[in-house]
Short mmCIF file of C-alpha atoms in Angstrom, two decimals:
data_model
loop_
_atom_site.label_atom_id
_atom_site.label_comp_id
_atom_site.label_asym_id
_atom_site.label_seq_id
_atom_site.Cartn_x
_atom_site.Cartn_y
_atom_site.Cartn_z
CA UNK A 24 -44.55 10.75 3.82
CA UNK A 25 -41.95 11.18 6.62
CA UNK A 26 -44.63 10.24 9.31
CA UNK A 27 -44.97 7.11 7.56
CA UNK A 28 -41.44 5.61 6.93
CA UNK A 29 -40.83 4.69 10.22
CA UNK A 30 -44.19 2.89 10.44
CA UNK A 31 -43.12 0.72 7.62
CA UNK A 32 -39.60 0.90 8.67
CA UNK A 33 -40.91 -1.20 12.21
CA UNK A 34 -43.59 -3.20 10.16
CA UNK A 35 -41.15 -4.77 7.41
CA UNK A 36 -38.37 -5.34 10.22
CA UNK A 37 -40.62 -7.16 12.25
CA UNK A 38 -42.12 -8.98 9.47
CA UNK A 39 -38.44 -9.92 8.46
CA UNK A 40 -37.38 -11.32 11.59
CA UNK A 41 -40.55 -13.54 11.34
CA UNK A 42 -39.77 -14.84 8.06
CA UNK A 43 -36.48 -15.81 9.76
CA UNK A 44 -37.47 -17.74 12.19
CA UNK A 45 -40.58 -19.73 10.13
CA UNK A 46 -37.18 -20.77 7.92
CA UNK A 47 -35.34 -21.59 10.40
CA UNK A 48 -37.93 -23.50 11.59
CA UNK A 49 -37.95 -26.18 9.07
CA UNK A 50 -34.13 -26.88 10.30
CA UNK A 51 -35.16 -27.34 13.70
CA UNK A 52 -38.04 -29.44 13.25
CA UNK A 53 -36.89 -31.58 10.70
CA UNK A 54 -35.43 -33.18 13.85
CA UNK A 55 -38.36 -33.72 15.68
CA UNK A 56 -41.35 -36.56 14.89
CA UNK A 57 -43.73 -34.30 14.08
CA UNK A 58 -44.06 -35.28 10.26
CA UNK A 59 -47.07 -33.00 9.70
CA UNK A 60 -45.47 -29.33 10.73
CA UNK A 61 -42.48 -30.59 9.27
CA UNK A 62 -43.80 -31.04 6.06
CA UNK A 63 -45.80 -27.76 6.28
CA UNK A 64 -42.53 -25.51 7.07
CA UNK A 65 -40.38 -27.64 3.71
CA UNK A 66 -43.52 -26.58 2.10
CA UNK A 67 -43.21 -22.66 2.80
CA UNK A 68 -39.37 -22.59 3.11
CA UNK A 69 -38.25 -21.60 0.17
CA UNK A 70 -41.11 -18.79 -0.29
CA UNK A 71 -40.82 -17.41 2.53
CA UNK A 72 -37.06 -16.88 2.13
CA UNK A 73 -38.03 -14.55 -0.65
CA UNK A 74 -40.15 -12.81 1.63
CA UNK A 75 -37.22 -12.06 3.81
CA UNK A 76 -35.50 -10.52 1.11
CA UNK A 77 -38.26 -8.60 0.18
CA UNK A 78 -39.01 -7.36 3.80
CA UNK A 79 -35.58 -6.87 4.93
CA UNK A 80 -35.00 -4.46 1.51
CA UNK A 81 -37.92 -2.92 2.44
CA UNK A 82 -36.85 -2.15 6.26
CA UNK A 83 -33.01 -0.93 5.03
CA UNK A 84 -34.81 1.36 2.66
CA UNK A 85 -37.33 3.04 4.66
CA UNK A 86 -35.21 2.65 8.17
CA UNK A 87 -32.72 5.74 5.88
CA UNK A 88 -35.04 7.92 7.40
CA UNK A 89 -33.36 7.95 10.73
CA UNK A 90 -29.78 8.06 9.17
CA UNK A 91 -28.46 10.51 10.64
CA UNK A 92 -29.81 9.81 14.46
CA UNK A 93 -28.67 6.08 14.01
CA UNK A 94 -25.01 4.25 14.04
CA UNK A 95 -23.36 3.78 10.97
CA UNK A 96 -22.06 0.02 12.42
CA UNK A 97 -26.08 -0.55 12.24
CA UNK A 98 -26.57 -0.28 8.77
CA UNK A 99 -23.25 -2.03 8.22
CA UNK A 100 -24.98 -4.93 9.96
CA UNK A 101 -28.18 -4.57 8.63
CA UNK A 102 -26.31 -4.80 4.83
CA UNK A 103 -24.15 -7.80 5.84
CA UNK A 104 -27.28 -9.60 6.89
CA UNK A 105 -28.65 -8.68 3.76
CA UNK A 106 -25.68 -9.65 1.46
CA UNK A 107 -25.69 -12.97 4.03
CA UNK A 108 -29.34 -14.02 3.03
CA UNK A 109 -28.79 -13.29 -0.48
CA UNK A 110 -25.44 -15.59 -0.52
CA UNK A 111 -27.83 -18.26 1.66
CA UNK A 112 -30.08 -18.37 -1.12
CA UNK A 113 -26.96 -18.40 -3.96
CA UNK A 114 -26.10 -21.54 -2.01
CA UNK A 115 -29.70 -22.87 -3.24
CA UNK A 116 -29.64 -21.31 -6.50
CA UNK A 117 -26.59 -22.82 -7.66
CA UNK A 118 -26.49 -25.56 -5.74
CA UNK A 119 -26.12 -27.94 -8.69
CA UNK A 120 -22.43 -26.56 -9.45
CA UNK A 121 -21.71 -26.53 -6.01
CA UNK A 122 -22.80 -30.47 -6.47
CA UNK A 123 -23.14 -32.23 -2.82
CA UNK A 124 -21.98 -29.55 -0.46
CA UNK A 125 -24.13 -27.05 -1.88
CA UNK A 126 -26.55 -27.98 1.51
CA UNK A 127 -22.99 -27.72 3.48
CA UNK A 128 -22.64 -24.04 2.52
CA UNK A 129 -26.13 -23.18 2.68
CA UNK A 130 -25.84 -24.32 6.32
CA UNK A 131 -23.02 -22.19 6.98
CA UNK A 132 -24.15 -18.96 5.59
CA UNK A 133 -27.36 -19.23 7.29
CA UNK A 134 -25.48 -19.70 10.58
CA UNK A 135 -23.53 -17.05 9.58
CA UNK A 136 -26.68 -15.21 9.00
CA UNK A 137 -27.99 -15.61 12.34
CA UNK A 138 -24.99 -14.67 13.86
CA UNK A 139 -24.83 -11.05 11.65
CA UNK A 140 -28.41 -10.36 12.35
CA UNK A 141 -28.78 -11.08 15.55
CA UNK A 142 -25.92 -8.83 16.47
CA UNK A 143 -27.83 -6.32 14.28
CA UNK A 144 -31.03 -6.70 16.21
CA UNK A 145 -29.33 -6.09 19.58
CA UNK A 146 -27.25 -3.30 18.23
CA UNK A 147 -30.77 -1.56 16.16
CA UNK A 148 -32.98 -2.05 19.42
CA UNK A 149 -29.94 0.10 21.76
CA UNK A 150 -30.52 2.69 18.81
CA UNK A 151 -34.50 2.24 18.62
CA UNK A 152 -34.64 3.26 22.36
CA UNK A 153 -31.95 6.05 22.32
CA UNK A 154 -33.84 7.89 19.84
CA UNK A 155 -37.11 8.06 22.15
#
Protein backbone atom coordinates (compact mmCIF):
# COMPACT_ATOMS: atom_id res chain seq x y z
CA UNK A 1 0.00 0.00 0.00
CA UNK A 2 2.83 2.46 0.87
CA UNK A 3 4.45 1.90 -2.66
CA UNK A 4 1.32 3.08 -4.02
CA UNK A 5 0.30 6.38 -2.23
CA UNK A 6 2.70 8.38 -3.75
CA UNK A 7 1.70 7.13 -7.21
CA UNK A 8 -1.73 8.40 -6.59
CA UNK A 9 -0.46 11.16 -4.51
CA UNK A 10 1.40 12.57 -8.15
CA UNK A 11 -1.58 11.26 -10.31
CA UNK A 12 -4.54 13.17 -8.43
CA UNK A 13 -2.20 16.38 -8.04
CA UNK A 14 -1.57 16.49 -11.52
CA UNK A 15 -5.00 15.70 -12.46
CA UNK A 16 -6.05 18.65 -10.08
CA UNK A 17 -3.99 21.23 -11.50
CA UNK A 18 -5.59 20.24 -14.89
CA UNK A 19 -9.00 20.62 -13.76
CA UNK A 20 -7.77 24.12 -12.79
CA UNK A 21 -6.75 25.32 -15.64
CA UNK A 22 -9.78 23.69 -18.09
CA UNK A 23 -11.93 26.14 -15.46
CA UNK A 24 -10.07 28.72 -15.73
CA UNK A 25 -10.23 28.39 -19.14
CA UNK A 26 -13.76 29.28 -19.69
CA UNK A 27 -12.75 32.86 -18.01
CA UNK A 28 -10.16 33.42 -20.41
CA UNK A 29 -11.85 32.49 -23.46
CA UNK A 30 -15.03 33.90 -22.87
CA UNK A 31 -13.02 36.89 -24.14
CA UNK A 32 -11.97 35.65 -27.24
CA UNK A 33 -14.33 35.01 -30.65
CA UNK A 34 -14.07 31.64 -30.59
CA UNK A 35 -17.87 30.87 -29.80
CA UNK A 36 -17.43 27.10 -30.27
CA UNK A 37 -14.55 26.29 -27.41
CA UNK A 38 -16.21 28.80 -25.51
CA UNK A 39 -19.29 27.16 -25.33
CA UNK A 40 -17.59 23.74 -24.84
CA UNK A 41 -15.50 24.95 -21.60
CA UNK A 42 -19.29 26.82 -19.98
CA UNK A 43 -20.39 23.41 -20.83
CA UNK A 44 -17.77 21.40 -18.57
CA UNK A 45 -17.15 24.24 -16.03
CA UNK A 46 -19.08 23.56 -13.44
CA UNK A 47 -18.28 19.60 -13.53
CA UNK A 48 -15.13 19.80 -13.69
CA UNK A 49 -14.90 22.07 -10.63
CA UNK A 50 -16.17 19.09 -8.74
CA UNK A 51 -13.51 17.16 -10.11
CA UNK A 52 -11.02 19.47 -8.57
CA UNK A 53 -12.41 18.94 -5.34
CA UNK A 54 -12.45 15.48 -5.70
CA UNK A 55 -8.78 15.25 -6.99
CA UNK A 56 -7.29 17.77 -4.83
CA UNK A 57 -8.94 15.67 -1.55
CA UNK A 58 -7.60 12.88 -3.03
CA UNK A 59 -3.85 14.31 -3.44
CA UNK A 60 -3.97 15.97 0.43
CA UNK A 61 -4.98 12.54 1.56
CA UNK A 62 -2.61 10.26 0.00
CA UNK A 63 0.36 13.10 -0.25
CA UNK A 64 0.18 12.30 4.25
CA UNK A 65 2.40 9.72 3.33
CA UNK A 66 5.41 11.91 3.10
CA UNK A 67 4.42 13.97 6.27
CA UNK A 68 7.03 13.84 8.02
CA UNK A 69 9.84 14.46 5.08
CA UNK A 70 7.65 17.46 3.82
CA UNK A 71 7.05 21.25 5.22
CA UNK A 72 4.31 21.82 7.36
CA UNK A 73 3.74 25.53 5.40
CA UNK A 74 2.97 22.91 2.38
CA UNK A 75 0.09 21.35 3.66
CA UNK A 76 -1.00 24.68 5.12
CA UNK A 77 -1.12 25.75 1.48
CA UNK A 78 -2.35 22.81 0.06
CA UNK A 79 -5.56 23.17 2.80
CA UNK A 80 -6.05 26.90 2.07
CA UNK A 81 -6.32 26.06 -1.59
CA UNK A 82 -8.65 23.56 -0.67
CA UNK A 83 -10.87 25.62 1.75
CA UNK A 84 -10.36 28.45 -1.31
CA UNK A 85 -12.05 26.16 -4.02
CA UNK A 86 -14.63 25.05 -1.74
CA UNK A 87 -15.57 28.89 -0.79
CA UNK A 88 -15.26 29.47 -4.94
CA UNK A 89 -17.87 27.08 -5.38
CA UNK A 90 -20.07 28.50 -2.07
CA UNK A 91 -19.93 31.66 -4.17
CA UNK A 92 -21.95 29.51 -6.91
CA UNK A 93 -23.94 27.60 -4.58
CA UNK A 94 -25.46 30.40 -2.90
CA UNK A 95 -25.20 32.75 -5.27
CA UNK A 96 -28.91 33.62 -5.20
CA UNK A 97 -28.56 35.20 -1.53
CA UNK A 98 -25.54 36.74 -2.46
CA UNK A 99 -28.03 38.25 -5.36
CA UNK A 100 -25.82 40.20 -8.18
CA UNK A 101 -22.34 40.08 -6.77
CA UNK A 102 -22.46 36.55 -6.16
CA UNK A 103 -20.23 36.39 -9.80
CA UNK A 104 -18.12 39.39 -8.02
CA UNK A 105 -17.04 37.07 -5.19
CA UNK A 106 -16.74 34.07 -7.13
CA UNK A 107 -14.19 36.07 -9.14
CA UNK A 108 -12.30 37.00 -6.21
CA UNK A 109 -11.95 33.75 -4.48
CA UNK A 110 -10.89 32.10 -7.56
CA UNK A 111 -8.15 34.74 -7.93
CA UNK A 112 -7.50 34.21 -4.59
CA UNK A 113 -7.32 30.61 -5.41
CA UNK A 114 -4.77 30.92 -7.94
CA UNK A 115 -2.74 32.96 -5.97
CA UNK A 116 -2.78 30.16 -2.77
CA UNK A 117 -2.12 27.36 -5.11
CA UNK A 118 0.23 28.50 -7.13
CA UNK A 119 2.39 29.45 -4.22
CA UNK A 120 1.64 25.84 -3.11
CA UNK A 121 2.84 24.34 -6.34
CA UNK A 122 6.17 26.21 -6.22
CA UNK A 123 6.60 25.58 -2.57
CA UNK A 124 5.43 21.33 -3.08
CA UNK A 125 7.80 21.01 -6.25
CA UNK A 126 11.14 22.58 -3.86
CA UNK A 127 9.89 19.67 -1.48
CA UNK A 128 9.17 17.00 -4.40
CA UNK A 129 12.88 17.39 -5.44
CA UNK A 130 14.49 17.60 -1.93
CA UNK A 131 13.14 14.34 -1.09
CA UNK A 132 14.94 12.56 -4.19
Amino acid sequence: MEAILPIVDMIAAKLATIAVILVVLKFVLIRTKMTRITAFFQRIHRPVSYFILFFALLHGVSSLHAFQEVDLFVYFLGLLSFISVLATIGTHVIKEKLDQAWLKWHRIFTVITLIILAVHLIFGFIAYFSLK
